[in-house]
Amino acid sequence: MTAVRTPRVIFAVSAVLYLCVGVLLTAGRGYLGGDALSRVAATQAAILSRDPHLSAIGFVFTPLTSLAQLPFVAFAQWSAGITRWGLSGVLMTSLFMAGAVVMVWGIGGDRGAPQWLRIVITLVFALNPMVVFYGGNGMSEALFLFCLCWAARRLMRWVRTDGVHDLVATGIALGLGYLTRYDALAPAMGAAVLVFGLSYYRRRAADHRFAGAAMDLVLVTAPVVLAFVVWAGTSWLITGQAFQQFTSQYGNSAILTQSGAGGPGNPIAAMQYSLGAMLILAPLLPLLIPITGALGIRRRDWQVAVPMLLFGSVLAFQMLSYAMGSTFAFLRFYIAAIPLAAILALLIAPAHGFPPTKRAGQYEDREPAAPLIASRAWRPLAGAALAAVLLIAALPVTVLGMNNQLMAVQEYSLEAVLFPNPDNVSAKYNDEVRIAATFRTERRLAEYLDALDLPRGAVVMDTVYGFAVLVASEKPDRFVIPSDRDFVRVLNRPLDRGVKYILAVPNSGRGTSDAVNRRYPSMYENGAQIATLELEIPNDGAGQPDWRLYRVIGS
C-alpha cells in the first residue's frame, strides 16, 4: 500500500466505523445527546425554519460545529430523519474524528517511527471507546480533537523544518479550534509561548532576533486572534453581547445556576475528579509524561514539548474551570488526554529522517542533535513497544470508567443502550434506562403536532428544552422560536399573529430562562389568561420537563 493511499484508507475505514456506531446508537437505539441535538436544531433554524438566516445558529456556543452540518441538514427537507435522529451530527463527527486518526498516523510518519509502532498506536487511539463514542454522537469533541491533532502535527513539523507553511497551518488549525470550542484559547497560548521562545532561541547569533521571533508569533496567533475578534464582534453587533457564553441566560454559567448544579466542594475535590478523569481516559500519562520529557531533554528534541503544551493546556484549562465552578463534571471534557498519550508513546522512539515540507526555513534541524549510540538503539524501541502494549492493556480501564455513574454521568447509560436487560431492577440500571429514553417524549410530541397539520408559525415555544421537539418535527416552520426575528412581537400578541398553540414548561430550574415563562410567568400553571390547556405530556426522559400544550383563546 502506497504512502499516499494509506491515510485515505485509514480515513475511510475510521469514518465508516464511527458512522455505523453513531447510526446504531441514534436511529437504531434512540440514544441522543442533548448538546448534539441542540447543534442540529441551531443548524436547522438557519436554513429550514420559519425565518431562515445564518445568525439563527446562535452566539452562545462557537459556530463551527453547527456550520459543518449545513450541507447535511439541507437534505432534511426531503428526509426528516437526518435531523430527527441527529444524523447530520453523526456524519459530521465521524468525518472529523477519522481526520484526527489520520493526524495521529501522520505524526508517526513525520517522526519516521517504525511502521509497526504507527499501526499499533493509531489503532489504540482509533478504537479507544471514548473516541469511538464521540466519533459518532454529533457532539463537538470530534471536531475539536481534529483541530488539536492537526495543530500538534504541523507545529511538530515546524520545530524541525522551521517552515512558514507549517506555522501558518498551525495557526489556522488553532483558529478553527476556537470556532469549535472556547477551550482552544489555552493551546493557542501554549503554542504562542513555544513558537516565540524557540524562535528567539534559534536566532541567538542573528541580528533582529526579537523581530524574527515576533513575526513567527504573529503567524501562529493571527488566525486565532482573527477568529476571536470576528466572532465576538459579530455577536455584539447582532445581539448586543460579545460573549454570550458568559452573559446570556442560555450560557453555561446561567445553566449551572438555573439547574442548581453544585460545583466541587473544594479545590482538592475538583482536582481529584479531574485527575481521576484523566487516569480513566489515559492511565499511562503519569509514566509517559516524565519518560518522554526526560528523553526529549536528553536528545534535545523540542518536538516533545508540542503535545505537552497543546493538549496539556486544554486539560489544565478544564481542571481550572471545574475548580472555579464554571463548568460541569463531564468525562468528555478531558478527552484530550487520549491523543496526548498516543502521541507521547510515538515520541519514545527517536526521530528518523526529515518531515515533509514545502519549503524549509533558515533554522531547519535535519539531523538529531544527540544521535543514539548504536549499541543502545534497541532501548527506545523496546520502550515504545512496551508503551504500546500497556496502552492496549489500559483500554479496559477506560471501559470500566465510562460505566462509572460518578465519573461518567453522560456515558454510563451506554450499558442499558448496548446491552438491554429487562430483568435488571437495580437503581443504577433503571437510571440508565431513563437516561437512554431522553427525548423520546419530545419525539412523540412532535409526531402529535405534525398530525394536526398546522399552518406555518402556529406553535410558539422556546428552544431551551424545545430544540428536541423542533428537530423531530417534519415541518419545523410550524414553530415560532427565539431565533425568528419577529419572535418577541409574536409572543406579545399571539392571537393577532396567527398562533394557535403555546408549548410551556415549568417555570423552575432551567425553565426560568424559557422566553414563554419570562413573558408569561403563569403560563404553565394556568395559561396566563390567554390560553386553555389542551394537553399535558408527562416526560419519561431524564432531566426533561413535563410539557403542557396550551391553545390560544380565540384561535
XYZ file of C-alpha atoms in Angstrom:
555
model
C 0.000 0.000 0.000
C 1.489 3.343 -1.046
C 2.240 6.115 1.409
C -0.361 8.343 -0.273
C -3.075 5.716 -0.268
C -2.672 4.576 3.349
C -4.073 7.757 5.008
C -7.088 7.602 2.692
C -7.779 4.007 3.676
C -7.364 4.852 7.368
C -9.733 7.794 6.991
C -12.369 5.775 5.118
C -12.305 2.804 7.492
C -12.407 5.011 10.589
C -15.210 7.180 9.229
C -17.323 4.129 8.354
C -16.739 2.648 11.809
C -17.775 5.824 13.626
C -20.713 6.379 11.296
C -22.029 2.845 11.867
C -21.700 3.192 15.636
C -23.427 6.570 15.542
C -26.332 5.361 13.411
C -26.739 2.307 15.653
C -26.930 4.435 18.788
C -29.173 7.183 17.393
C -31.551 5.843 14.750
C -31.096 2.257 15.921
C -31.462 2.611 19.697
C -32.821 6.154 20.039
C -29.899 7.310 22.179
C -29.343 11.025 21.546
C -27.132 13.603 23.238
C -28.640 16.927 24.233
C -25.671 19.017 23.104
C -25.616 17.192 19.763
C -29.344 17.750 19.145
C -29.122 21.418 20.127
C -26.436 21.947 17.450
C -28.660 20.207 14.907
C -31.547 22.460 15.926
C -29.370 25.552 15.509
C -28.321 24.455 12.035
C -31.891 23.602 11.108
C -33.068 27.033 12.273
C -30.530 28.668 9.952
C -31.899 27.101 6.761
C -35.232 25.323 7.332
C -37.037 27.338 9.993
C -39.909 29.764 9.594
C -37.380 32.621 9.406
C -34.138 31.176 7.978
C -31.000 33.272 8.398
C -27.416 32.394 9.262
C -27.333 34.161 12.627
C -30.036 31.740 13.822
C -27.247 29.326 14.769
C -26.854 31.497 17.863
C -23.893 33.027 19.658
C -23.824 31.192 22.984
C -21.557 28.496 21.587
C -18.948 28.890 18.878
C -20.343 28.194 15.401
C -18.189 25.637 13.618
C -19.978 22.525 14.921
C -23.242 23.876 13.520
C -21.789 25.293 10.309
C -20.132 21.967 9.485
C -23.575 20.340 9.466
C -25.167 22.758 6.990
C -24.598 20.557 3.894
C -26.223 17.575 5.630
C -29.142 19.398 7.275
C -30.088 20.871 3.889
C -31.295 17.401 2.883
C -33.634 17.175 5.895
C -36.426 18.807 3.884
C -36.631 15.538 1.935
C -35.678 13.168 4.771
C -36.636 14.356 8.245
C -34.654 11.534 9.853
C -31.458 13.496 9.223
C -32.456 15.925 11.970
C -34.891 13.753 13.936
C -32.128 11.299 14.809
C -29.278 13.813 14.727
C -27.722 12.054 11.731
C -26.257 15.289 10.399
C -24.183 15.486 13.584
C -23.238 11.818 13.308
C -21.972 12.373 9.774
C -20.002 15.416 10.858
C -18.322 13.807 13.860
C -17.476 10.585 12.016
C -15.588 12.532 9.353
C -13.669 14.745 11.759
C -12.792 12.001 14.211
C -11.500 9.959 11.266
C -9.426 13.017 10.390
C -7.977 13.024 13.916
C -6.991 9.371 13.473
C -5.197 10.260 10.231
C -3.339 13.040 12.036
C -2.073 10.634 14.701
C -0.911 8.311 11.908
C 0.753 11.255 10.164
C 2.625 12.327 13.295
C 4.241 8.902 13.414
C 5.161 9.201 9.750
C 6.637 12.662 10.200
C 8.794 11.308 13.018
C 9.942 8.356 10.946
C 8.551 5.955 13.569
C 8.654 2.218 12.787
C 5.640 1.048 10.803
C 4.558 -1.455 13.453
C 4.552 1.278 16.094
C 2.488 3.631 13.932
C -0.071 0.896 13.254
C -0.441 -0.109 16.908
C -0.661 3.445 18.289
C -3.110 4.543 15.584
C -5.322 1.517 16.260
C -5.221 2.081 20.007
C -6.283 5.690 19.515
C -8.944 4.948 16.886
C -10.509 2.116 18.909
C -10.484 3.842 22.275
C -14.124 3.557 23.454
C -14.387 7.276 24.162
C -13.049 8.090 20.695
C -15.473 5.630 19.091
C -18.422 7.000 21.057
C -17.684 10.674 20.432
C -16.774 9.906 16.844
C -20.417 9.060 16.200
C -22.630 11.058 18.556
C -22.703 14.518 16.965
C -21.016 16.493 19.753
C -18.115 18.915 19.422
C -15.363 16.609 20.713
C -14.536 15.079 17.311
C -14.071 18.417 15.560
C -12.101 19.810 18.496
C -9.769 16.792 18.629
C -9.200 17.033 14.879
C -8.161 20.675 15.175
C -5.875 19.901 18.122
C -4.218 16.928 16.410
C -3.804 18.929 13.202
C -2.221 21.814 15.109
C 0.070 19.434 17.014
C 1.218 17.719 13.828
C 2.037 20.924 11.973
C 3.721 22.545 14.982
C 5.853 19.438 15.493
C 6.853 19.718 11.844
C 7.746 23.366 12.293
C 10.067 22.504 15.178
C 12.150 20.506 12.689
C 11.546 22.351 9.410
C 11.219 25.980 10.528
C 8.822 26.146 7.570
C 6.439 29.069 7.344
C 3.736 26.846 5.816
C 3.728 24.644 8.907
C 3.467 27.662 11.182
C 0.550 29.135 9.217
C -1.234 25.767 9.173
C -0.823 25.547 12.941
C -2.449 28.947 13.370
C -5.342 28.031 11.069
C -5.942 24.785 12.967
C -5.999 26.636 16.291
C -8.273 29.333 14.851
C -10.747 26.706 13.685
C -10.369 25.043 17.080
C -11.502 28.271 18.750
C -14.548 28.385 16.480
C -15.302 24.878 17.751
C -14.693 25.295 21.478
C -13.591 28.211 23.643
C -11.055 25.826 25.199
C -8.816 26.350 22.158
C -7.557 29.622 23.614
C -5.454 27.585 26.056
C -3.463 25.607 23.417
C -3.191 28.773 21.331
C -1.411 30.449 24.230
C 0.788 27.381 24.701
C 1.714 27.384 21.019
C 2.481 31.099 21.147
C 4.881 30.628 24.079
C 6.658 27.735 22.379
C 6.959 29.419 18.986
C 8.252 32.711 20.352
C 10.648 31.039 22.792
C 12.115 28.570 20.302
C 12.323 31.127 17.513
C 14.073 33.584 19.829
C 16.493 30.879 20.975
C 17.335 29.822 17.415
C 18.230 33.375 16.462
C 20.674 33.868 19.341
C 23.511 34.624 16.887
C 21.419 36.610 14.418
C 20.515 40.260 14.040
C 16.899 41.333 14.565
C 16.443 38.428 16.966
C 13.326 39.802 18.631
C 11.739 40.914 15.372
C 12.130 37.480 13.802
C 10.616 35.736 16.826
C 7.786 38.268 16.921
C 6.997 37.606 13.253
C 6.740 33.874 13.910
C 4.492 34.663 16.862
C 2.207 36.736 14.650
C 1.948 33.951 12.066
C 0.781 31.371 14.599
C -1.560 33.637 16.589
C -3.113 35.795 13.850
C -5.814 33.246 12.826
C -6.828 32.744 16.465
C -6.986 36.484 17.131
C -8.983 36.984 13.933
C -11.450 34.234 14.891
C -11.796 35.692 18.388
C -12.374 39.265 17.225
C -14.722 38.417 14.344
C -16.872 36.076 16.418
C -17.101 38.436 19.413
C -17.700 41.432 17.157
C -20.420 39.705 15.169
C -22.134 38.608 18.368
C -22.000 42.144 19.739
C -23.343 43.708 16.552
C -26.291 41.313 16.319
C -27.174 40.609 19.957
C -25.534 43.423 21.904
C -23.430 40.904 23.852
C -19.907 39.976 22.800
C -19.585 36.829 24.938
C -22.987 35.233 25.350
C -21.446 32.065 26.773
C -20.849 34.068 29.957
C -23.580 36.735 29.870
C -26.577 35.089 28.208
C -29.390 33.336 30.074
C -28.602 30.327 27.850
C -24.861 30.169 28.637
C -23.069 27.639 30.811
C -22.858 29.942 33.818
C -26.597 30.559 33.705
C -27.321 26.841 33.217
C -25.263 25.967 36.285
C -27.209 28.493 38.358
C -30.635 27.561 36.986
C -30.153 23.825 37.350
C -28.765 24.145 40.858
C -25.754 22.078 39.863
C -23.289 22.394 42.669
C -19.639 22.772 41.858
C -16.918 20.793 43.584
C -16.883 21.058 47.353
C -13.344 22.455 47.326
C -10.322 22.708 45.030
C -8.980 19.386 46.283
C -12.210 17.603 45.326
C -12.098 19.279 41.922
C -8.515 18.176 41.379
C -9.371 14.638 42.461
C -12.155 14.422 39.905
C -10.050 15.951 37.124
C -7.080 13.675 37.766
C -9.390 10.682 38.038
C -10.996 11.530 34.703
C -7.602 11.795 33.015
C -6.474 8.494 34.510
C -9.638 6.817 33.224
C -9.025 8.088 29.701
C -5.228 7.743 29.643
C -3.930 5.619 32.547
C -0.344 5.735 31.247
C 0.044 9.523 31.341
C 1.849 9.528 34.730
C 4.520 7.333 33.119
C 4.593 8.772 29.607
C 4.984 12.422 30.595
C 8.191 12.095 32.662
C 9.709 9.447 30.368
C 9.186 11.365 27.134
C 10.125 14.603 28.862
C 13.435 13.130 30.016
C 14.117 11.627 26.595
C 13.333 14.946 24.922
C 15.801 16.769 27.167
C 18.463 14.133 26.614
C 18.035 14.177 22.839
C 17.437 17.939 22.699
C 14.184 17.093 20.909
C 11.855 20.103 21.075
C 9.019 18.181 19.444
C 8.217 16.572 22.803
C 7.119 19.960 24.139
C 4.419 20.381 21.485
C 1.813 17.795 22.621
C 2.550 18.524 26.263
C 1.802 22.217 25.767
C -1.150 21.901 23.398
C -3.063 19.014 24.950
C -1.778 19.671 28.450
C -3.062 23.246 28.371
C -6.553 22.011 27.455
C -6.532 19.618 30.401
C -5.217 22.316 32.733
C -7.916 24.716 31.499
C -10.612 22.139 32.257
C -9.188 21.482 35.718
C -9.187 25.198 36.484
C -12.683 25.767 35.066
C -14.160 22.950 37.120
C -12.366 24.071 40.273
C -13.835 27.558 39.779
C -17.326 26.095 39.374
C -17.802 27.416 35.828
C -18.223 24.056 34.088
C -19.618 20.584 34.652
C -18.023 17.352 35.862
C -18.131 15.695 32.443
C -15.654 12.996 31.476
C -15.646 14.156 27.857
C -14.093 17.485 28.807
C -10.822 15.606 29.453
C -10.809 13.661 26.178
C -7.638 15.486 25.081
C -5.745 13.086 27.359
C -6.284 10.282 24.823
C -4.382 11.780 21.846
C -1.786 13.150 24.272
C -0.977 9.618 25.467
C -0.920 8.262 21.908
C 1.461 10.951 20.624
C 3.758 10.667 23.628
C 4.026 6.923 23.015
C 5.147 7.688 19.453
C 7.747 10.122 20.777
C 9.524 7.457 22.801
C 11.077 6.208 19.573
C 13.781 8.619 18.311
C 13.103 10.729 15.228
C 14.473 9.486 11.907
C 14.645 11.294 8.607
C 13.131 14.693 7.938
C 9.414 15.567 7.890
C 7.890 16.646 4.552
C 7.808 20.389 3.946
C 7.140 22.702 1.046
C 9.993 24.995 1.977
C 12.314 24.534 4.929
C 13.312 27.619 6.878
C 16.701 29.003 7.729
C 16.793 27.214 11.087
C 15.756 23.745 9.953
C 17.003 20.807 12.006
C 17.750 17.942 9.620
C 19.874 15.882 11.962
C 19.021 14.833 15.514
C 21.174 16.867 17.888
C 22.067 13.847 20.018
C 22.115 10.633 17.956
C 21.787 7.396 19.867
C 24.733 5.077 20.434
C 24.328 2.114 18.121
C 24.693 -0.468 20.878
C 21.793 1.138 22.753
C 19.499 1.852 19.807
C 17.198 -1.010 20.757
C 16.286 0.531 24.111
C 13.916 3.291 22.988
C 12.241 0.912 20.532
C 11.738 -1.585 23.329
C 10.324 1.214 25.467
C 7.977 2.251 22.684
C 6.844 -1.347 22.239
C 6.186 -1.645 25.974
C 4.213 1.613 25.949
C 2.124 0.368 23.014
C 1.355 -2.890 24.827
C 0.416 -1.022 28.001
C -1.853 1.336 26.033
C -3.707 -1.684 24.691
C -3.920 -3.219 28.165
C -5.279 0.081 29.556
C -8.337 0.164 27.270
C -10.452 -1.862 29.750
C -9.764 0.845 32.340
C -11.497 3.352 30.066
C -14.397 0.948 29.513
C -14.861 0.493 33.273
C -14.540 4.225 33.874
C -17.206 5.001 31.284
C -19.548 2.696 33.220
C -18.949 4.552 36.480
C -22.006 6.572 37.488
C -19.985 9.103 39.469
C -17.195 9.769 36.971
C -19.067 9.409 33.666
C -22.521 10.904 34.100
C -23.025 11.208 30.335
C -21.594 7.853 29.294
C -22.540 5.222 31.876
C -26.053 4.758 30.435
C -24.488 3.153 27.350
C -24.722 -0.162 29.185
C -28.525 -0.101 29.003
C -28.421 1.014 25.369
C -25.981 -1.593 24.095
C -26.894 -4.451 26.433
C -30.571 -4.108 27.434
C -31.563 -6.336 30.327
C -35.248 -6.062 31.294
C -34.684 -8.366 34.268
C -32.261 -5.927 35.877
C -34.160 -3.994 38.570
C -31.207 -2.192 40.181
C -31.438 1.549 40.767
C -28.389 2.180 38.599
C -29.834 0.266 35.644
C -33.229 1.983 35.980
C -31.435 5.320 35.934
C -29.568 4.229 32.785
C -32.851 3.288 31.108
C -34.346 6.693 31.933
C -31.304 8.487 30.505
C -31.466 6.349 27.362
C -35.128 7.359 26.976
C -34.300 11.078 26.964
C -36.024 12.967 24.095
C -38.399 10.066 23.384
C -41.283 12.134 24.768
C -40.255 15.103 22.628
C -40.341 12.925 19.510
C -43.865 11.751 20.351
C -44.910 15.341 20.963
C -43.528 16.347 17.556
C -45.448 13.482 15.932
C -48.664 14.669 17.621
C -48.213 18.232 16.402
C -47.314 17.053 12.889
C -50.525 15.020 12.787
C -52.575 18.190 13.442
C -51.396 19.543 10.064
C -50.964 23.035 11.469
C -50.167 26.070 9.313
C -46.824 27.844 9.310
C -45.992 29.643 12.576
C -48.839 28.037 14.539
C -46.847 26.965 17.632
C -44.769 29.226 19.892
C -42.042 27.732 22.071
C -38.565 28.438 23.367
C -35.730 26.111 22.445
C -34.288 25.846 25.962
C -35.978 22.445 26.040
C -37.906 22.671 22.785
C -34.959 22.035 20.476
C -35.687 18.284 20.673
C -39.266 18.874 19.517
C -38.069 21.122 16.716
C -35.588 18.656 15.211
C -38.091 15.776 15.452
C -40.793 17.630 13.508
C -41.260 17.110 9.777
C -42.295 20.769 9.442
C -40.014 22.987 11.562
C -41.537 26.125 10.025
C -44.682 25.465 12.092
C -42.804 26.696 15.151
C -42.053 30.263 16.199
C -38.736 30.158 18.067
C -36.438 32.777 19.643
C -34.123 32.922 16.616
C -37.018 34.230 14.489
C -36.589 37.949 14.149
C -40.257 38.642 14.952
C -40.379 36.250 17.909
C -40.977 38.974 20.526
C -43.794 40.551 18.502
C -45.464 37.178 18.010
C -45.061 36.263 21.680
C -46.579 39.572 22.769
C -49.662 39.214 20.532
C -50.001 35.521 19.685
C -53.658 35.608 18.608
C -53.159 38.522 16.218
C -50.125 36.775 14.700
C -51.948 33.559 13.902
C -50.584 31.436 16.755
C -52.789 28.501 17.747
C -50.697 26.738 20.389
C -48.082 27.578 23.005
C -45.746 24.896 24.360
C -44.948 25.501 28.010
C -42.516 24.032 30.551
C -42.469 24.528 34.354
C -41.242 27.934 35.452
C -38.479 26.481 37.606
C -34.888 25.340 37.148
C -33.775 25.920 33.576
C -37.393 26.727 32.752
C -36.893 30.166 34.316
C -34.857 31.118 31.226
C -37.629 29.985 28.862
C -38.843 33.020 26.910
C -42.501 31.995 27.263
C -42.162 31.878 31.045
C -40.308 35.180 31.128
C -43.144 36.853 29.199
C -45.993 34.938 30.864
C -44.767 33.653 34.278
C -48.020 31.781 34.974
C -48.349 30.187 31.521
C -47.517 26.676 32.684
C -49.842 26.859 35.687
C -52.969 28.394 34.207
C -52.375 29.629 30.659
C -51.763 33.235 31.785
C -55.387 34.083 30.852
C -54.555 33.905 27.144
C -54.735 30.141 26.563
C -56.511 27.000 27.747
C -54.890 23.636 28.495
C -55.135 21.296 25.533
C -52.765 18.509 26.533
C -50.371 17.567 29.335
C -47.444 15.334 28.436
C -45.543 13.620 31.290
C -41.894 13.089 30.379
C -40.139 9.736 30.683
C -36.663 11.108 29.922
C -34.001 12.117 32.440
C -33.668 15.818 33.147
C -36.540 16.743 30.835
C -39.690 18.648 31.875
C -43.332 17.620 31.729
C -44.847 19.509 28.818
C -48.140 21.350 28.590
C -49.722 22.320 25.291
C -51.969 25.366 25.545
C -54.417 26.500 22.897
C -54.605 30.285 22.414
C -58.068 31.569 23.321
C -59.912 32.677 20.206
C -57.751 30.736 17.780
